[in-house]
Amino acid sequence: MKIEENKSLHPYHTFHLDIRVKYFTEAKSVDELKEIINSEIFKSNSHLILGGGSNVLFTKDFEGLVVKLSLPGVQVQKESQDEVIIKVGAGVVWHELVMHSVAKGWGGIENLSLIPGTVGAAPMQNIGAYGVEIKDVFRSLEAIEIETGKTRTFSKDECEFGYRESVFKKAVKEKFIITSVTFALQKEAKVNTTYGAIDETLASWNIQEPTIADVSKAVIYIRQSKLPNPDEIGNAGSFFKNPTISGEAYERLRTEYSDMPGYPQEDGAMKVPAGWLIEKDGWKGKTIGQIGVHKNQALVLVNYGNGSGHDIWELAQQIQASVKKRFGIELSAEVNIV
Ligand code: FAD
Ligand code: EPU
């Protein structure tokens, strides 16, 4: 176990802030992770588990131990004519798993192409995009309980998946480290192209009977046209979740804002795009020194180079207050604030 001291986290998170961490270590196997959990340095310091760092905002230097999870491996556990069950190490890069699955002809996660981060973090917020969430292909996961060092298997029900939610953000927050995730993928996959601009994009390419590889390409194309690349402009994707409001509140707001989009939910409530609220409130493209609200996607807060995490969080809170004042709607952060 190698501990580095006073290390810059700049390359380890997608906001690319120059944050310093007191202690840093990397776990490349479950045994190494167990050794870290049992160590004095882990027990006597606050700690943070880091995958790809694509959903965290560090507001200040971290005076504890950061454990970067790099647990590898994609293992086929069972294969039948129409399904394959794979167990994947928490440190595997999510998009690489998608590319591997698409190349093998295993369907189910092609709509989740190009989401940054690792497989182990994916269940944390039940990652989702273009009409698919990981709960749709999820079987189970293994995690180590920090307090006891014991391994526990969580079934799909036990994960309590919701929109950008799971039990790991609620009842057992920071109590477990996810070490592997098991997925069921389809060999005769039915593609899902109805969401967003997938159909439109495929039609513009003259593709009438899309394969999972076509859908993956379309999603990558759409995402690249909408979202800033964190390697060029620091960001963590959508900073806020899309809020859900009651049907009545939505109708009331529509009398004033007739162009307000809304997506009906099963219980009669409406999900409203936070990007629309933030844009309508005048924040889109606003730059304050080295940070700002992205010019093409108002839901994405950005670091243009030398911004500070503290300033990004201040900006986020100003946006929350301003949207609340104008629309009476609370925006909650999707990004994990450290
Ligand atoms: P990190 O940022 O490293 O960690 C996130 C949280 O999970 C932290 O609290 C961390 O402590 C905890 N954690 C990480 N790994 C583990 C583990 N193994 N065990 C226990 N806790 C752990 N998300 C979507 O859902 N849909 C999108 O379309 C999407 N698009 C994005 C686009 C961009 C450009 C960016 C930058 C982000 C986007 N995101 C999206 C958010 C992000 O990619 C996901 O949340 C991703 O799952 C984060 O993975 P990570 O490994 O980077 O997690
Ligand atoms: N919109 C605006 N102005 C903006 C941005 C968006 O008006 O600046 C409105 C438009 O009406 C648009 C609607 O918002 O039709 C939805 O926009 P978009 O399709 O870009 O999706 P989103 O709601 O902004 C969500 C997820 C993304 C995911 C995409 C595609 C959340 C918080 N965000 O974004 O996930 O990739 O849908 O499924 O649910 C992430 O979680 O980090 C993330 C990027």
Short mmCIF file of C-alpha atoms and ligand atoms in Angstrom, two decimals:
data_model
loop_
_atom_site.label_atom_id
_atom_site.label_comp_id
_atom_site.label_asym_id
_atom_site.label_seq_id
_atom_site.Cartn_x
_atom_site.Cartn_y
_atom_site.Cartn_z
CA MET A 1 0.00 0.00 0.00
CA LYS A 2 1.58 3.23 -1.21
CA ILE A 3 0.51 6.50 0.41
CA GLU A 4 1.30 9.79 -1.30
CA GLU A 5 1.16 13.03 0.66
CA ASN A 6 0.03 16.54 -0.26
CA LYS A 7 -0.95 15.42 -3.76
CA SER A 8 -2.77 17.53 -6.35
CA LEU A 9 -6.13 16.05 -7.39
CA HIS A 10 -6.14 18.07 -10.62
CA PRO A 11 -5.98 15.02 -12.96
CA TYR A 12 -8.26 12.85 -10.81
CA HIS A 13 -11.53 14.76 -11.16
CA THR A 14 -13.29 16.28 -14.16
CA PHE A 15 -13.71 19.81 -12.77
CA HIS A 16 -9.88 19.82 -12.89
CA LEU A 17 -9.53 22.10 -9.88
CA ASP A 18 -6.15 22.41 -8.24
CA ILE A 19 -7.24 20.75 -5.01
CA ARG A 20 -4.66 19.26 -2.67
CA VAL A 21 -5.27 16.16 -0.65
CA LYS A 22 -3.38 15.27 2.53
CA TYR A 23 -3.08 11.54 1.71
CA PHE A 24 -3.77 9.65 -1.52
CA THR A 25 -3.70 5.95 -2.33
CA GLU A 26 -4.93 3.65 -5.07
CA ALA A 27 -6.53 0.20 -4.66
CA LYS A 28 -5.85 -2.10 -7.61
CA SER A 29 -7.37 -5.25 -6.07
CA VAL A 30 -9.94 -6.16 -3.42
CA ASP A 31 -7.13 -7.42 -1.18
CA GLU A 32 -5.34 -4.07 -1.48
CA LEU A 33 -8.62 -2.30 -0.65
CA LYS A 34 -9.08 -4.46 2.46
CA GLU A 35 -5.53 -3.66 3.53
CA ILE A 36 -6.27 0.06 3.13
CA ILE A 37 -9.51 -0.18 5.14
CA ASN A 38 -7.63 -1.96 7.96
CA SER A 39 -4.81 0.57 8.03
CA GLU A 40 -4.29 3.14 10.77
CA ILE A 41 -4.21 5.98 8.26
CA PHE A 42 -7.69 5.04 6.97
CA LYS A 43 -9.12 4.67 10.47
CA SER A 44 -7.71 7.91 11.83
CA ASN A 45 -8.57 10.19 8.89
CA SER A 46 -11.69 11.21 7.07
CA HIS A 47 -11.74 9.38 3.73
CA LEU A 48 -13.23 9.66 0.30
CA ILE A 49 -13.64 6.95 -2.32
CA LEU A 50 -12.92 8.23 -5.82
CA GLY A 51 -13.70 6.58 -9.13
CA GLY A 52 -13.26 8.86 -12.15
CA GLY A 53 -14.09 12.01 -10.17
CA SER A 54 -16.76 13.00 -12.70
CA ASN A 55 -19.52 13.66 -10.18
CA VAL A 56 -17.74 15.48 -7.35
CA LEU A 57 -17.07 19.12 -6.58
CA PHE A 58 -14.23 19.76 -4.14
CA THR A 59 -14.94 23.10 -2.46
CA LYS A 60 -11.63 23.11 -0.56
CA ASP A 61 -8.47 21.06 -0.01
CA PHE A 62 -9.24 17.62 1.40
CA GLU A 63 -7.63 17.06 4.81
CA GLY A 64 -7.95 13.29 4.75
CA LEU A 65 -7.29 10.17 2.66
CA VAL A 66 -8.54 9.78 -0.89
CA VAL A 67 -8.76 6.17 -2.08
CA LYS A 68 -8.84 5.88 -5.85
CA LEU A 69 -10.58 2.64 -6.84
CA SER A 70 -8.94 0.90 -9.79
CA LEU A 71 -10.36 -2.62 -9.42
CA PRO A 72 -10.22 -4.23 -12.90
CA GLY A 73 -11.97 -7.08 -14.69
CA VAL A 74 -14.90 -8.03 -16.92
CA GLN A 75 -15.92 -11.62 -16.27
CA VAL A 76 -18.64 -13.57 -18.10
CA GLN A 77 -20.51 -15.48 -15.41
CA LYS A 78 -23.23 -17.12 -17.46
CA GLU A 79 -24.20 -17.12 -21.09
CA SER A 80 -27.33 -18.41 -22.79
CA GLN A 81 -28.69 -17.96 -26.27
CA ASP A 82 -30.25 -14.62 -25.49
CA GLU A 83 -28.53 -13.28 -22.38
CA VAL A 84 -25.08 -12.79 -20.91
CA ILE A 85 -24.37 -12.12 -17.23
CA ILE A 86 -21.19 -10.17 -16.59
CA LYS A 87 -19.44 -9.25 -13.36
CA VAL A 88 -17.39 -6.08 -13.69
CA GLY A 89 -14.73 -4.59 -11.39
CA ALA A 90 -15.60 -1.22 -9.82
CA GLY A 91 -12.60 0.50 -11.40
CA VAL A 92 -13.47 -0.37 -15.00
CA VAL A 93 -14.15 2.78 -17.00
CA TRP A 94 -17.88 2.87 -17.76
CA HIS A 95 -17.56 3.91 -21.41
CA GLU A 96 -14.98 1.18 -22.03
CA LEU A 97 -17.49 -1.37 -20.71
CA VAL A 98 -20.11 0.05 -23.10
CA MET A 99 -17.69 -0.14 -26.05
CA HIS A 100 -16.72 -3.72 -25.10
CA SER A 101 -20.40 -4.75 -24.86
CA VAL A 102 -21.32 -3.10 -28.16
CA ALA A 103 -18.38 -4.84 -29.88
CA LYS A 104 -19.56 -8.19 -28.48
CA GLY A 105 -23.16 -7.50 -29.57
CA TRP A 106 -24.44 -7.38 -25.98
CA GLY A 107 -27.30 -4.88 -25.81
CA GLY A 108 -28.75 -2.81 -23.01
CA ILE A 109 -26.21 -0.10 -22.20
CA GLU A 110 -25.57 1.43 -25.65
CA ASN A 111 -27.78 4.44 -24.76
CA LEU A 112 -25.40 5.08 -21.84
CA SER A 113 -22.41 5.59 -24.15
CA LEU A 114 -19.89 8.28 -23.25
CA ILE A 115 -20.98 8.77 -19.63
CA PRO A 116 -17.70 9.42 -17.81
CA GLY A 117 -16.63 7.62 -14.65
CA THR A 118 -16.34 4.08 -13.38
CA VAL A 119 -18.58 1.02 -13.11
CA GLY A 120 -18.43 1.12 -9.29
CA ALA A 121 -19.89 4.62 -9.14
CA ALA A 122 -22.65 3.90 -11.67
CA PRO A 123 -25.12 2.42 -9.14
CA MET A 124 -24.52 5.32 -6.71
CA GLN A 125 -26.88 7.55 -8.66
CA ASN A 126 -28.33 4.93 -11.02
CA ILE A 127 -26.73 6.66 -14.01
CA GLY A 128 -29.12 7.40 -16.83
CA ALA A 129 -29.34 8.95 -20.27
CA TYR A 130 -31.44 8.74 -23.42
CA GLY A 131 -34.25 6.71 -21.89
CA VAL A 132 -32.13 4.06 -20.10
CA GLU A 133 -30.90 3.78 -16.51
CA ILE A 134 -28.48 1.17 -15.16
CA LYS A 135 -31.28 -0.31 -13.07
CA ASP A 136 -32.65 -1.68 -16.39
CA VAL A 137 -29.68 -4.06 -16.78
CA PHE A 138 -28.59 -4.34 -13.14
CA ARG A 139 -28.50 -7.75 -11.39
CA SER A 140 -26.55 -7.23 -8.14
CA LEU A 141 -23.42 -5.69 -6.69
CA GLU A 142 -20.78 -6.56 -4.16
CA ALA A 143 -19.62 -4.04 -1.61
CA ILE A 144 -17.38 -3.99 1.44
CA GLU A 145 -18.86 -2.60 4.61
CA ILE A 146 -16.33 -0.07 5.92
CA GLU A 147 -17.06 -0.66 9.60
CA THR A 148 -16.78 -4.47 9.56
CA GLY A 149 -14.68 -5.14 6.44
CA LYS A 150 -17.28 -7.75 5.43
CA THR A 151 -18.45 -8.26 1.85
CA ARG A 152 -22.16 -7.92 1.20
CA THR A 153 -24.21 -8.57 -1.91
CA PHE A 154 -26.97 -6.07 -2.72
CA SER A 155 -29.88 -7.18 -4.91
CA LYS A 156 -31.60 -4.76 -7.25
CA ASP A 157 -34.45 -4.18 -4.76
CA GLU A 158 -31.99 -3.53 -1.94
CA CYS A 159 -30.31 -0.80 -4.01
CA GLU A 160 -33.59 1.21 -4.00
CA PHE A 161 -32.87 2.79 -7.37
CA GLY A 162 -34.69 5.98 -8.33
CA TYR A 163 -33.99 8.95 -10.59
CA ARG A 164 -30.31 9.76 -9.82
CA GLU A 165 -30.83 7.95 -6.48
CA SER A 166 -29.95 4.77 -4.64
CA VAL A 167 -29.67 3.48 -1.10
CA PHE A 168 -25.95 4.41 -1.27
CA LYS A 169 -26.90 8.10 -1.28
CA LYS A 170 -29.46 7.65 1.51
CA ALA A 171 -29.73 5.00 4.29
CA VAL A 172 -26.22 3.53 3.85
CA LYS A 173 -24.47 6.68 2.63
CA GLU A 174 -20.65 6.36 2.89
CA LYS A 175 -20.95 3.00 4.70
CA PHE A 176 -20.05 0.71 1.78
CA ILE A 177 -17.43 0.58 -0.97
CA ILE A 178 -18.76 -1.01 -4.14
CA THR A 179 -16.20 -3.49 -5.51
CA SER A 180 -18.05 -5.07 -8.46
CA VAL A 181 -21.35 -4.85 -10.33
CA THR A 182 -23.16 -7.66 -12.15
CA PHE A 183 -25.25 -6.87 -15.24
CA ALA A 184 -27.57 -8.88 -17.49
CA LEU A 185 -27.17 -7.88 -21.14
CA GLN A 186 -29.21 -9.05 -24.11
CA LYS A 187 -27.86 -10.84 -27.16
CA GLU A 188 -30.97 -10.22 -29.28
CA ALA A 189 -31.33 -6.67 -28.10
CA LYS A 190 -34.24 -4.46 -29.06
CA VAL A 191 -32.86 -0.98 -29.57
CA ASN A 192 -34.43 1.99 -27.78
CA THR A 193 -34.32 5.01 -30.07
CA THR A 194 -37.36 7.00 -29.06
CA TYR A 195 -35.70 9.36 -26.59
CA GLY A 196 -34.31 12.76 -27.50
CA ALA A 197 -32.79 13.14 -30.92
CA ILE A 198 -31.69 9.49 -31.46
CA ASP A 199 -34.33 8.70 -34.12
CA GLU A 200 -33.72 12.02 -35.86
CA THR A 201 -29.95 11.48 -35.90
CA LEU A 202 -30.27 7.92 -37.25
CA ALA A 203 -32.71 9.11 -39.95
CA SER A 204 -30.25 11.83 -40.99
CA TRP A 205 -27.69 9.05 -41.47
CA ASN A 206 -30.23 7.03 -43.53
CA ILE A 207 -30.23 4.18 -41.02
CA GLN A 208 -33.63 2.46 -40.99
CA GLU A 209 -32.88 -0.65 -38.91
CA PRO A 210 -30.34 0.46 -36.35
CA THR A 211 -28.05 -1.94 -34.51
CA ILE A 212 -26.82 -1.30 -30.98
CA ALA A 213 -23.58 0.01 -32.52
CA ASP A 214 -25.61 2.57 -34.55
CA VAL A 215 -27.48 3.68 -31.42
CA SER A 216 -24.20 4.03 -29.52
CA LYS A 217 -22.75 6.17 -32.33
CA ALA A 218 -25.85 8.37 -32.41
CA VAL A 219 -25.77 8.90 -28.62
CA ILE A 220 -22.05 9.76 -28.77
CA TYR A 221 -22.71 12.20 -31.60
CA ILE A 222 -25.57 13.92 -29.75
CA ARG A 223 -23.65 14.10 -26.46
CA GLN A 224 -20.58 15.58 -28.14
CA SER A 225 -22.72 18.29 -29.72
CA LYS A 226 -24.36 19.23 -26.39
CA LEU A 227 -21.96 18.66 -23.52
CA PRO A 228 -18.53 20.19 -22.98
CA ASN A 229 -15.65 17.69 -22.96
CA PRO A 230 -14.17 17.76 -19.43
CA ASP A 231 -10.67 17.37 -20.92
CA GLU A 232 -11.18 20.78 -22.54
CA ILE A 233 -13.45 22.59 -20.05
CA GLY A 234 -13.69 21.29 -16.48
CA ASN A 235 -17.22 20.18 -15.52
CA ALA A 236 -19.18 17.39 -13.86
CA GLY A 237 -22.09 17.06 -16.29
CA SER A 238 -25.50 18.20 -15.03
CA PHE A 239 -24.86 20.08 -11.82
CA PHE A 240 -28.49 19.86 -10.66
CA LYS A 241 -31.18 17.19 -10.95
CA ASN A 242 -34.28 17.88 -13.00
CA PRO A 243 -36.92 18.79 -10.40
CA THR A 244 -40.37 17.23 -10.16
CA ILE A 245 -43.29 19.51 -9.30
CA SER A 246 -47.01 18.85 -8.86
CA GLY A 247 -49.32 18.95 -11.87
CA GLU A 248 -51.12 21.96 -10.36
CA ALA A 249 -47.89 23.90 -9.80
CA TYR A 250 -46.91 23.14 -13.39
CA GLU A 251 -50.25 24.40 -14.77
CA ARG A 252 -49.95 27.58 -12.68
CA LEU A 253 -46.46 28.28 -14.01
CA ARG A 254 -47.59 27.56 -17.58
CA THR A 255 -50.04 30.49 -17.43
CA GLU A 256 -47.00 32.77 -17.15
CA TYR A 257 -44.43 30.64 -19.03
CA SER A 258 -46.37 28.97 -21.83
CA ASP A 259 -43.22 27.47 -23.37
CA MET A 260 -42.15 25.67 -20.18
CA PRO A 261 -41.38 22.03 -21.04
CA GLY A 262 -42.63 19.28 -18.74
CA TYR A 263 -42.48 15.49 -18.73
CA PRO A 264 -45.51 13.80 -17.09
CA GLN A 265 -44.66 11.29 -14.36
CA GLU A 266 -46.74 8.23 -13.42
CA ASP A 267 -48.26 9.94 -10.34
CA GLY A 268 -49.48 13.02 -12.24
CA ALA A 269 -46.47 15.12 -11.24
CA MET A 270 -44.29 16.85 -13.83
CA LYS A 271 -40.55 16.72 -14.30
CA VAL A 272 -39.21 20.06 -15.50
CA PRO A 273 -35.82 20.48 -17.19
CA ALA A 274 -33.55 22.40 -14.81
CA GLY A 275 -31.57 23.60 -17.86
CA TRP A 276 -34.67 25.41 -19.11
CA LEU A 277 -35.34 27.04 -15.70
CA ILE A 278 -31.72 28.22 -15.41
CA GLU A 279 -31.65 29.53 -18.97
CA LYS A 280 -35.01 31.33 -18.57
CA ASP A 281 -33.65 32.89 -15.38
CA GLY A 282 -30.82 34.48 -17.38
CA TRP A 283 -27.84 32.41 -16.24
CA LYS A 284 -26.91 30.57 -19.44
CA GLY A 285 -23.43 31.49 -20.68
CA LYS A 286 -22.70 33.74 -17.67
CA THR A 287 -18.99 33.86 -16.88
CA ILE A 288 -17.58 35.03 -13.56
CA GLY A 289 -13.79 35.13 -13.78
CA GLN A 290 -12.62 31.57 -14.39
CA ILE A 291 -15.96 29.82 -13.85
CA GLY A 292 -19.42 29.98 -15.31
CA VAL A 293 -22.58 28.44 -16.72
CA HIS A 294 -21.93 26.68 -20.02
CA LYS A 295 -23.06 28.57 -23.13
CA ASN A 296 -24.80 25.55 -24.76
CA GLN A 297 -26.12 23.70 -21.68
CA ALA A 298 -27.30 25.79 -18.72
CA LEU A 299 -27.30 22.73 -16.45
CA VAL A 300 -23.53 22.42 -16.67
CA LEU A 301 -21.31 24.60 -14.47
CA VAL A 302 -17.78 24.94 -15.76
CA ASN A 303 -14.19 25.69 -14.77
CA TYR A 304 -12.41 27.49 -17.60
CA GLY A 305 -8.98 26.76 -16.13
CA ASN A 306 -8.07 28.32 -12.83
CA GLY A 307 -11.46 28.46 -11.11
CA SER A 308 -12.02 27.55 -7.49
CA GLY A 309 -14.40 24.91 -6.15
CA HIS A 310 -15.58 27.35 -3.50
CA ASP A 311 -16.61 29.85 -6.22
CA ILE A 312 -18.42 27.15 -8.24
CA TRP A 313 -20.42 26.15 -5.18
CA GLU A 314 -21.21 29.86 -4.47
CA LEU A 315 -22.44 30.22 -8.05
CA ALA A 316 -24.53 27.05 -7.71
CA GLN A 317 -26.17 28.42 -4.57
CA GLN A 318 -26.88 31.77 -6.25
CA ILE A 319 -28.58 29.88 -9.11
CA GLN A 320 -30.61 27.81 -6.64
CA ALA A 321 -31.81 30.97 -4.82
CA SER A 322 -32.59 32.79 -8.04
CA VAL A 323 -34.57 29.91 -9.58
CA LYS A 324 -36.46 29.45 -6.31
CA LYS A 325 -37.37 33.16 -6.27
CA ARG A 326 -38.59 33.24 -9.86
CA PHE A 327 -40.35 29.86 -10.17
CA GLY A 328 -40.77 28.67 -6.56
CA ILE A 329 -38.85 25.51 -7.53
CA GLU A 330 -36.01 24.04 -5.46
CA LEU A 331 -33.05 22.73 -7.44
CA SER A 332 -31.01 20.07 -5.70
CA ALA A 333 -27.43 19.27 -6.64
CA GLU A 334 -26.74 16.06 -8.51
CA VAL A 335 -23.01 16.52 -8.02
CA ASN A 336 -21.55 15.33 -4.70
CA ILE A 337 -20.22 18.33 -2.79
CA VAL A 338 -17.05 17.68 -0.76
P1 FAD B 1 -16.90 9.84 -8.70
O1 FAD B 1 -17.16 11.22 -9.18
O2 FAD B 1 -15.49 9.42 -8.51
O3 FAD B 1 -17.73 9.55 -7.40
C1 FAD B 1 -19.08 9.93 -7.29
C2 FAD B 1 -19.59 9.58 -5.88
O4 FAD B 1 -19.62 8.18 -5.69
C3 FAD B 1 -18.67 10.10 -4.77
O5 FAD B 1 -19.49 10.42 -3.67
C4 FAD B 1 -17.77 8.92 -4.45
O6 FAD B 1 -17.28 8.94 -3.12
C5 FAD B 1 -18.73 7.74 -4.66
N1 FAD B 1 -18.09 6.53 -5.18
C6 FAD B 1 -17.41 6.40 -6.34
N2 FAD B 1 -17.06 5.12 -6.55
C7 FAD B 1 -17.53 4.42 -5.48
C8 FAD B 1 -17.50 3.04 -5.12
N3 FAD B 1 -16.93 2.12 -5.88
N4 FAD B 1 -18.06 2.68 -3.95
C9 FAD B 1 -18.64 3.59 -3.14
N5 FAD B 1 -18.72 4.91 -3.44
C10 FAD B 1 -18.17 5.32 -4.60
N6 FAD B 1 -24.41 10.98 -15.05
C11 FAD B 1 -25.54 10.41 -15.51
O7 FAD B 1 -26.24 9.72 -14.74
N7 FAD B 1 -25.95 10.56 -16.79
C12 FAD B 1 -25.27 11.29 -17.68
O8 FAD B 1 -25.67 11.41 -18.84
C13 FAD B 1 -24.05 11.90 -17.25
N8 FAD B 1 -23.34 12.67 -18.10
C14 FAD B 1 -22.18 13.26 -17.68
C15 FAD B 1 -21.45 14.03 -18.59
C16 FAD B 1 -20.28 14.63 -18.20
C17 FAD B 1 -19.50 15.45 -19.21
C18 FAD B 1 -19.79 14.46 -16.89
C19 FAD B 1 -18.49 15.08 -16.46
C20 FAD B 1 -20.53 13.71 -15.95
C21 FAD B 1 -21.73 13.10 -16.35
N9 FAD B 1 -22.51 12.34 -15.46
C22 FAD B 1 -23.65 11.72 -15.90
C23 FAD B 1 -22.10 12.18 -14.05
C24 FAD B 1 -21.05 11.05 -13.83
O9 FAD B 1 -20.47 10.66 -15.04
C25 FAD B 1 -21.67 9.83 -13.16
O10 FAD B 1 -22.26 10.17 -11.93
C26 FAD B 1 -20.64 8.73 -12.91
O11 FAD B 1 -21.28 7.54 -12.50
C27 FAD B 1 -19.60 9.12 -11.85
O12 FAD B 1 -18.59 8.13 -11.83
P2 FAD B 1 -17.18 8.40 -11.19
O13 FAD B 1 -16.44 7.11 -11.17
O14 FAD B 1 -16.52 9.53 -11.86
O15 FAD B 1 -17.61 8.79 -9.71
N1 EPU B 2 -32.87 23.07 -21.90
C1 EPU B 2 -32.89 24.43 -22.06
N2 EPU B 2 -31.73 25.13 -21.96
C2 EPU B 2 -30.55 24.53 -21.69
C3 EPU B 2 -30.52 23.13 -21.50
C4 EPU B 2 -31.70 22.42 -21.60
O1 EPU B 2 -33.93 25.02 -22.31
O2 EPU B 2 -29.55 25.23 -21.61
C5 EPU B 2 -34.14 22.31 -21.98
C6 EPU B 2 -34.61 21.99 -23.40
O3 EPU B 2 -35.99 22.17 -23.41
C7 EPU B 2 -34.35 20.51 -23.56
C8 EPU B 2 -34.51 20.01 -22.13
O4 EPU B 2 -34.03 21.08 -21.32
O5 EPU B 2 -35.27 19.93 -24.41
C9 EPU B 2 -33.71 18.77 -21.83
O6 EPU B 2 -32.35 18.98 -22.16
P1 EPU B 2 -31.36 17.77 -22.48
O7 EPU B 2 -32.00 16.82 -23.44
O8 EPU B 2 -30.02 18.34 -22.80
O9 EPU B 2 -31.30 16.98 -21.11
P2 EPU B 2 -31.13 17.46 -19.61
O10 EPU B 2 -32.43 17.32 -18.91
O11 EPU B 2 -30.45 18.77 -19.55
C10 EPU B 2 -30.64 15.03 -18.77
C11 EPU B 2 -29.67 14.44 -17.80
C12 EPU B 2 -28.34 14.20 -18.49
C13 EPU B 2 -28.55 13.22 -19.64
C14 EPU B 2 -29.56 13.84 -20.63
C15 EPU B 2 -29.94 12.87 -21.74
C16 EPU B 2 -30.29 15.15 -15.58
C17 EPU B 2 -29.99 16.03 -14.43
N3 EPU B 2 -29.51 15.31 -16.65
O12 EPU B 2 -30.12 16.31 -19.10
O13 EPU B 2 -27.44 13.60 -17.55
O14 EPU B 2 -27.35 12.94 -20.31
O15 EPU B 2 -30.78 14.18 -19.91
O16 EPU B 2 -30.71 11.83 -21.22
O17 EPU B 2 -31.19 14.32 -15.49
C18 EPU B 2 -25.85 14.12 -15.87
O18 EPU B 2 -26.62 13.55 -15.08
O19 EPU B 2 -24.73 14.59 -15.52
C19 EPU B 2 -26.26 14.25 -17.27
C20 EPU B 2 -25.53 14.89 -18.18
#
